[in-house]
Coordinates of C-alpha atoms and ligand atoms in Angstrom, one line a residue:
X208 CA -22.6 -1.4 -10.9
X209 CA -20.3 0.8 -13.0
X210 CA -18.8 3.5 -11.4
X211 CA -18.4 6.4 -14.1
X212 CA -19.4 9.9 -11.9
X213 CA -17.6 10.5 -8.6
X214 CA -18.7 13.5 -6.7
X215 CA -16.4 14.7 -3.5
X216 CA -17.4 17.0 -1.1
X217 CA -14.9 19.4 0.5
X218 CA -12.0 20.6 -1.3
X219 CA -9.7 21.1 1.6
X220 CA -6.5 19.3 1.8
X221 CA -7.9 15.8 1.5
X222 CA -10.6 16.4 -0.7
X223 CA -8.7 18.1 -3.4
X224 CA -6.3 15.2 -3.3
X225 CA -8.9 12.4 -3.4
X226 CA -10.6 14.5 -6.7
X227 CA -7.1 14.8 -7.8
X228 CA -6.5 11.3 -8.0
X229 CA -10.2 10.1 -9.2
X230 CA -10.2 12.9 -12.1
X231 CA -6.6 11.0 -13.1
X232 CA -8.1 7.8 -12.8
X233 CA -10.8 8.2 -15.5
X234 CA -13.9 9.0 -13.2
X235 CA -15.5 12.3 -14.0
X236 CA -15.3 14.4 -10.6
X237 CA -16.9 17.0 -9.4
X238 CA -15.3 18.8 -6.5
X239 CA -17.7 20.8 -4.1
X240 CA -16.9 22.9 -1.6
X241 CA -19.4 26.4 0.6
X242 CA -16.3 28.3 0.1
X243 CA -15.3 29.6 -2.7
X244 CA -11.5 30.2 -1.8
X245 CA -11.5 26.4 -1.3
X246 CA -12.3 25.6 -4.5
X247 CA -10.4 28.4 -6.0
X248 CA -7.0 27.0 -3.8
X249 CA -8.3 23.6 -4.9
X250 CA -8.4 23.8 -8.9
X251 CA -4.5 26.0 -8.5
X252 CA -3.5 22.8 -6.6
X253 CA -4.3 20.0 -8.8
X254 CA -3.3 21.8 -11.9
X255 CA 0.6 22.0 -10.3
X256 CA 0.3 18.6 -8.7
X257 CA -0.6 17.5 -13.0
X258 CA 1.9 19.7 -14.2
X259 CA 4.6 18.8 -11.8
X260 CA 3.6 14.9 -12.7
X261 CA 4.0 16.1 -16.6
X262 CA 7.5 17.5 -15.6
X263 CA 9.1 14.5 -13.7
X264 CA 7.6 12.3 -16.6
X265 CA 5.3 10.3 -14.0
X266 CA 2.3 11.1 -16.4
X267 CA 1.9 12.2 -20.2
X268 CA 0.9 15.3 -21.0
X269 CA -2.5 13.8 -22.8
X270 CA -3.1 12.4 -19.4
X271 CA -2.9 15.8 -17.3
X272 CA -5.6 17.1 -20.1
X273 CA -7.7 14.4 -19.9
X274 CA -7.6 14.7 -16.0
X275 CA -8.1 18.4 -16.1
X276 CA -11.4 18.1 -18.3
X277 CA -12.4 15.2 -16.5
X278 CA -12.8 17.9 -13.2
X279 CA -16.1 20.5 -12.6
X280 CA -16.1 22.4 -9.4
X281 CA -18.8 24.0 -7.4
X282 CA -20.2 25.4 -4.2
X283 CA -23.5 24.1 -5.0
X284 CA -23.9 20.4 -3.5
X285 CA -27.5 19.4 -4.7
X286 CA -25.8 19.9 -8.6
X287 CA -22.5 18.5 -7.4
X288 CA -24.9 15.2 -6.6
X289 CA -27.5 14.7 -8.9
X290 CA -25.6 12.6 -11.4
X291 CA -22.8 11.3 -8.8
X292 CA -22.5 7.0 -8.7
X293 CA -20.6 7.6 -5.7
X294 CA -19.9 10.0 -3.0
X295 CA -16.8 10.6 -1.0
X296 CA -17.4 13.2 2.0
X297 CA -14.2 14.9 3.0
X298 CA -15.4 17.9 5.2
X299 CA -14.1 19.0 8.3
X300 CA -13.8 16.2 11.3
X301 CA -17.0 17.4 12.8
X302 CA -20.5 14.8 13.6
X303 CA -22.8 17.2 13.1
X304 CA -21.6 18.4 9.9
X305 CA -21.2 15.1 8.5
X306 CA -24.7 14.1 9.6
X307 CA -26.1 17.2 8.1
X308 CA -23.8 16.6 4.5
X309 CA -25.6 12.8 4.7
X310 CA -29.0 13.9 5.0
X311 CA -28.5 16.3 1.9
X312 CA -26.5 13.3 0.1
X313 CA -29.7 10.9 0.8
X314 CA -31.9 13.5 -0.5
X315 CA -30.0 14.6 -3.9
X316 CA -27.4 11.9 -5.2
X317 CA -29.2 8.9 -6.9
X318 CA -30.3 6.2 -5.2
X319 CA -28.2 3.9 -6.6
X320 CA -25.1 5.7 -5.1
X321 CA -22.6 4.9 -2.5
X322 CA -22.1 7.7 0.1
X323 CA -18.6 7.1 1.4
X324 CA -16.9 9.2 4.4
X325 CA -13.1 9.7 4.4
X326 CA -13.8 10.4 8.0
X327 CA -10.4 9.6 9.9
X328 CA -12.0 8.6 13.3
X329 CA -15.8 8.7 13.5
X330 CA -18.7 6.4 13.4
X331 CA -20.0 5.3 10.0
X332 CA -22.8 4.2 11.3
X333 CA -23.8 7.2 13.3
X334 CA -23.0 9.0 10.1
X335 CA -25.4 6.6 8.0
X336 CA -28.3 6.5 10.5
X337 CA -29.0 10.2 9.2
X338 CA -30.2 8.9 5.8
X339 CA -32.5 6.6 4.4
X340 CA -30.0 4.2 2.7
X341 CA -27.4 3.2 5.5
X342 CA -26.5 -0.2 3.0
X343 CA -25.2 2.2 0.8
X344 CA -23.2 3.9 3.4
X345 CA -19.4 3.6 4.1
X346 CA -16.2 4.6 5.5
X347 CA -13.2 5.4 2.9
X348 CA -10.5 6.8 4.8
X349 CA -7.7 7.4 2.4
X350 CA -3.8 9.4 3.4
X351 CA -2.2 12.3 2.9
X352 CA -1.4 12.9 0.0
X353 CA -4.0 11.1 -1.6
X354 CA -1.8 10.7 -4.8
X355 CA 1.1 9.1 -3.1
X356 CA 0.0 7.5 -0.4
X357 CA -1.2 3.3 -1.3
X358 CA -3.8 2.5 1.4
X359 CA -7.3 3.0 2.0
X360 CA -9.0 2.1 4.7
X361 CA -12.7 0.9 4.0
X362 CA -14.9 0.5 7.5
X363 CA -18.0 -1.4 7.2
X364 CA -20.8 0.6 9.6
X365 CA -23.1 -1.3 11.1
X366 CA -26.2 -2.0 7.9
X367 CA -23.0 -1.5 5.6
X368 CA -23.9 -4.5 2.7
X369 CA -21.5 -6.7 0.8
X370 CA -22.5 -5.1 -2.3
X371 CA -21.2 -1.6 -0.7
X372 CA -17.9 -3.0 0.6
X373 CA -16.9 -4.6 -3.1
X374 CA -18.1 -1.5 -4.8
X375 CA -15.5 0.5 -2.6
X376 CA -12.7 -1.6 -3.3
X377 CA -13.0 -1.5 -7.0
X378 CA -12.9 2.5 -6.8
X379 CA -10.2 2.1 -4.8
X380 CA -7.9 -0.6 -6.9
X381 CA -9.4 1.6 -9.5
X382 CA -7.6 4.9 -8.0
X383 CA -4.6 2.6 -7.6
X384 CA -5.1 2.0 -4.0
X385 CA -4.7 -1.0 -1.3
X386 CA -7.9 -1.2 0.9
X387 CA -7.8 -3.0 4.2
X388 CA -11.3 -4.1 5.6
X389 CA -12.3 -2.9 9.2
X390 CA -15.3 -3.3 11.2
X391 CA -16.2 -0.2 12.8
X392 CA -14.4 1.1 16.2
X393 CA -13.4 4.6 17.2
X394 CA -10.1 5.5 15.2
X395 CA -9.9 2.2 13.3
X396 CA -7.1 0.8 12.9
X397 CA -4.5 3.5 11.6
X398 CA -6.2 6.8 13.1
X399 CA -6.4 5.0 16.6
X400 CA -2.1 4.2 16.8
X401 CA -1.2 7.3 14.9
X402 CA -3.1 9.9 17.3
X403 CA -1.7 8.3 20.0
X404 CA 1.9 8.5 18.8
X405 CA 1.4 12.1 17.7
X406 CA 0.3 13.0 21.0
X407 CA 2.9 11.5 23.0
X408 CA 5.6 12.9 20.9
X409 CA 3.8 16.4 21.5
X410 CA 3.8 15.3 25.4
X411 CA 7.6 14.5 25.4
X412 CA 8.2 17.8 23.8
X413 CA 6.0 19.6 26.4
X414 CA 7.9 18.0 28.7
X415 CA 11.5 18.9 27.2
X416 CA 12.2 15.7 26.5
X417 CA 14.0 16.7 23.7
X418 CA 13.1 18.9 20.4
X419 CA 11.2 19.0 17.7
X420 CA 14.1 18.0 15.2
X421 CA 15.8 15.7 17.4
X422 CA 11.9 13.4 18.5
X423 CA 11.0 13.2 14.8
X424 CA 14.5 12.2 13.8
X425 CA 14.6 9.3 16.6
X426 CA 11.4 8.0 15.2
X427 CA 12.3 8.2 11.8
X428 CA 16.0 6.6 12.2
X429 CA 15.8 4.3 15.4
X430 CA 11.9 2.9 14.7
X431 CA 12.3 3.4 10.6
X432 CA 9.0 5.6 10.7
X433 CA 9.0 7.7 6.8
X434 CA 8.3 10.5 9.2
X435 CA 8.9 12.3 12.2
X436 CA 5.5 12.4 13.8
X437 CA 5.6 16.0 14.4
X438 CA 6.1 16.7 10.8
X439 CA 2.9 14.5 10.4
X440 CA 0.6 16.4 12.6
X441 CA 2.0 19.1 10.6
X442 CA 0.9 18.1 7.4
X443 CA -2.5 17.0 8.5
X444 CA -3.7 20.3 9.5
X445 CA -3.3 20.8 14.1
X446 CA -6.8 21.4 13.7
X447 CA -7.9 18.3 12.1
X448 CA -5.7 16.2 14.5
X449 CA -7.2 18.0 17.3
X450 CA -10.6 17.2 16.8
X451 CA -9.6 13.8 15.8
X452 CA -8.3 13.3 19.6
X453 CA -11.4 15.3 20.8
X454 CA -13.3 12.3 19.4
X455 CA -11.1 9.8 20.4
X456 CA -10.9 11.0 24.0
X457 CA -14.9 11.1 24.0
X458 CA -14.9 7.4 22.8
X459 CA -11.7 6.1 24.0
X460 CA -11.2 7.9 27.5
X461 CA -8.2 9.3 29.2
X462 CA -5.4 7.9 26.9
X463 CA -6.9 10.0 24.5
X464 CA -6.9 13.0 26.1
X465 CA -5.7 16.0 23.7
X466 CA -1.6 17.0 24.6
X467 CA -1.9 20.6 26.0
X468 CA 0.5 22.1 23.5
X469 CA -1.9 21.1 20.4
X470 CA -4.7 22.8 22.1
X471 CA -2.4 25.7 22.5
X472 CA -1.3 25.6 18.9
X473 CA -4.4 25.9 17.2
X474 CA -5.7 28.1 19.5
X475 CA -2.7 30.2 18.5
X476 CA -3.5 29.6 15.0
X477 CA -0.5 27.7 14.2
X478 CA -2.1 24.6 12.4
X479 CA 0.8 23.2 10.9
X480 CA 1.8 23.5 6.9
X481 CA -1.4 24.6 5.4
X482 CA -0.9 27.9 7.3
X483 CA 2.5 28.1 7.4
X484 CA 3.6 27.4 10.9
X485 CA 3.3 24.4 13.2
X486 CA 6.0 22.3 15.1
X487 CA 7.8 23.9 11.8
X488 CA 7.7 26.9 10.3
X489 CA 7.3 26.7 5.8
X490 CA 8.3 29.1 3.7
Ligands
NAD526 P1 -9.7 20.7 5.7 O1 -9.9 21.6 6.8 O2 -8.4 20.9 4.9 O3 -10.9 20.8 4.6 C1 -12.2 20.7 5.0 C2 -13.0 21.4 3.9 O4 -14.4 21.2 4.1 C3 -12.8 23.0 3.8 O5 -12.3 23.3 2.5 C4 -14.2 23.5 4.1 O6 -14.4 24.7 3.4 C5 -15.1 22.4 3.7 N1 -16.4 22.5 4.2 C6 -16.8 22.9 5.5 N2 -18.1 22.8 5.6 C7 -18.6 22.3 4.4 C8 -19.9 22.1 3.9 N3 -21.0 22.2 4.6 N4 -20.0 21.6 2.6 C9 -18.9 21.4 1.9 N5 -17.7 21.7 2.3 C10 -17.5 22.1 3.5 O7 -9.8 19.2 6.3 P2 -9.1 17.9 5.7 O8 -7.8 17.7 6.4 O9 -9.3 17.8 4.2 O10 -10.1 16.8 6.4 C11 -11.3 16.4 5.8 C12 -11.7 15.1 6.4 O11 -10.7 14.1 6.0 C13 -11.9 15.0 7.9 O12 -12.9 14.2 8.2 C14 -10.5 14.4 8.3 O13 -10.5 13.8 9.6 C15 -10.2 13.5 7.2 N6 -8.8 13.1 7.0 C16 -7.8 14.0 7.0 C17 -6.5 13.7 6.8 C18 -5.4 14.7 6.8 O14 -4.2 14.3 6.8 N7 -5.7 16.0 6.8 C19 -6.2 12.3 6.4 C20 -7.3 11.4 6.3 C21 -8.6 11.8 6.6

């Protein structure tokens, strides 16, 4: 099957990054998000992301044009849909959303298209059993940022076909991606070790172990992690790794279980880089 039309759905941090690096890839994209500040932070995003490529000479300036008129946004999913080959899901880490988003996606995208989830944690099948075509259904967890970062992680649910799986790689070799193949289990393979050493590093700082600066610099010079894994959390939104441990804990049990100062960071509203303070504080 060829894969010409990609729609993704959310435009938050991941999903302007994955339409961002489909859009440069040659698929036509359409971004959809229900808020219109999204979308609106969304399109100012990838345009600097394409200009700052232009400026370090990563990309040509043809190709940032062809990228930008390759992109469509919306807040209207049935018309984000209708003409999609394949669907990547990137709203907020919440079941019940992403059931509700799959029921729509059965109903509206063609029915020869994949629906893919870049869910970090959850079930694809759970996520598939909410529409009528669970072959077509998948997991495609890509990084962040979506543009630098080489792997994907593609989780077969449980009626996941062959067909589905193959499909996904290509888009993904096509996006200039890695894929590893998992067969489904709470976290997978990345999400499930990196919570847990995010969490522990918020624990040791709970428990003055030492500080912010000095746990993300012994992980990043004695175990050669790229980075501290405080500066992680804070680039992938408190919120988002929150409700990634909430899910975790549910499945997983007690070693799971949220560190207390997370909880009391995003209650405080201090979700890390997108809103300007986390274990950090950005200007
Ligand atoms: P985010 O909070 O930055 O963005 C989520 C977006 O979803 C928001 O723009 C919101 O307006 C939109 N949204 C909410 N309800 C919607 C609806 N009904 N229809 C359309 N859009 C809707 O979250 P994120 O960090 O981009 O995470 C998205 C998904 O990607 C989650 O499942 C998360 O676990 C996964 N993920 C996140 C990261 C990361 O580093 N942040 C990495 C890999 C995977």
């Amino acid at each position: 099957m060829d894969i010409r039309r990609i729609a993704v759905i959310g435009g938050g941090v991941m999903g302007r990054g994955i339409a961002y690096t489909a859009a440069l890839s040659g698929y036509h994209v359409t971004l959809q998000d229900v808020s219109q500040d999204a979308l609106e932070k969304a399109e100012q995003y990838i345009a600097a992301e394409l200009n700052a490529s232009v400026g370090k000479g990563y990309i040509q300036s043809d190709q940032r044009n062809v990228a930008l008129e390759n992109l469509a946004y919306t807040d209207d999913l049935q018309n984000a849909v209708k003409e999609a080959d394949f669907v990547i899901e990137a709203v907020l880490e919440l079941m019940e959303l992403k059931t509700e988003i799959f029921k729509q996606l059965g109903l509206f995208a063609p029915h020869h298209a994949i629906l893919a989830t870049n869910t970090s944690t959850m079930s694809p099948t759970e996520i598939a059993a909410s529409t009528t075509r669970p072959e077509k259904c998948v997991a495609m967890h890509f990084f962040n940022p979506v543009h630098k970062m080489k792997l994907v992680e593609i989780v077969r649910g449980l009626d996941t076909s062959d067909q589905t799986v193959e499909i996904t790689r290509r888009v993904a070799a096509a996006m200039g991606k890695e894929s590893v193949e998992i067969h489904e289990f709470p976290g997978f393979v990345t999400s499930r070790m990196n919570c847990l050493i995010g969490n522990e590093a918020m624990n040791m700082l709970m428990e003055g172990v030492a500080s912010v600066a000095d746990i993300d610099k012994a992980l990043k010079l004695g175990l050669n992690h790229p980075m501290g894994p405080l500066e992680l959390a804070d680039l992938v939104g408190l919120d988002t790794r929150l409700r990634n441990m909430e899910y975790l804990y549910k499945q997983l049990g007690e070693k799971y279980r949220p560190s207390p100062i997370l909880v009391k960071y995003v209650k405080a509203g201090r979700l890390g880089k997108k809103t300007g303070r986390g274990f950090y504080e950005y200007t």
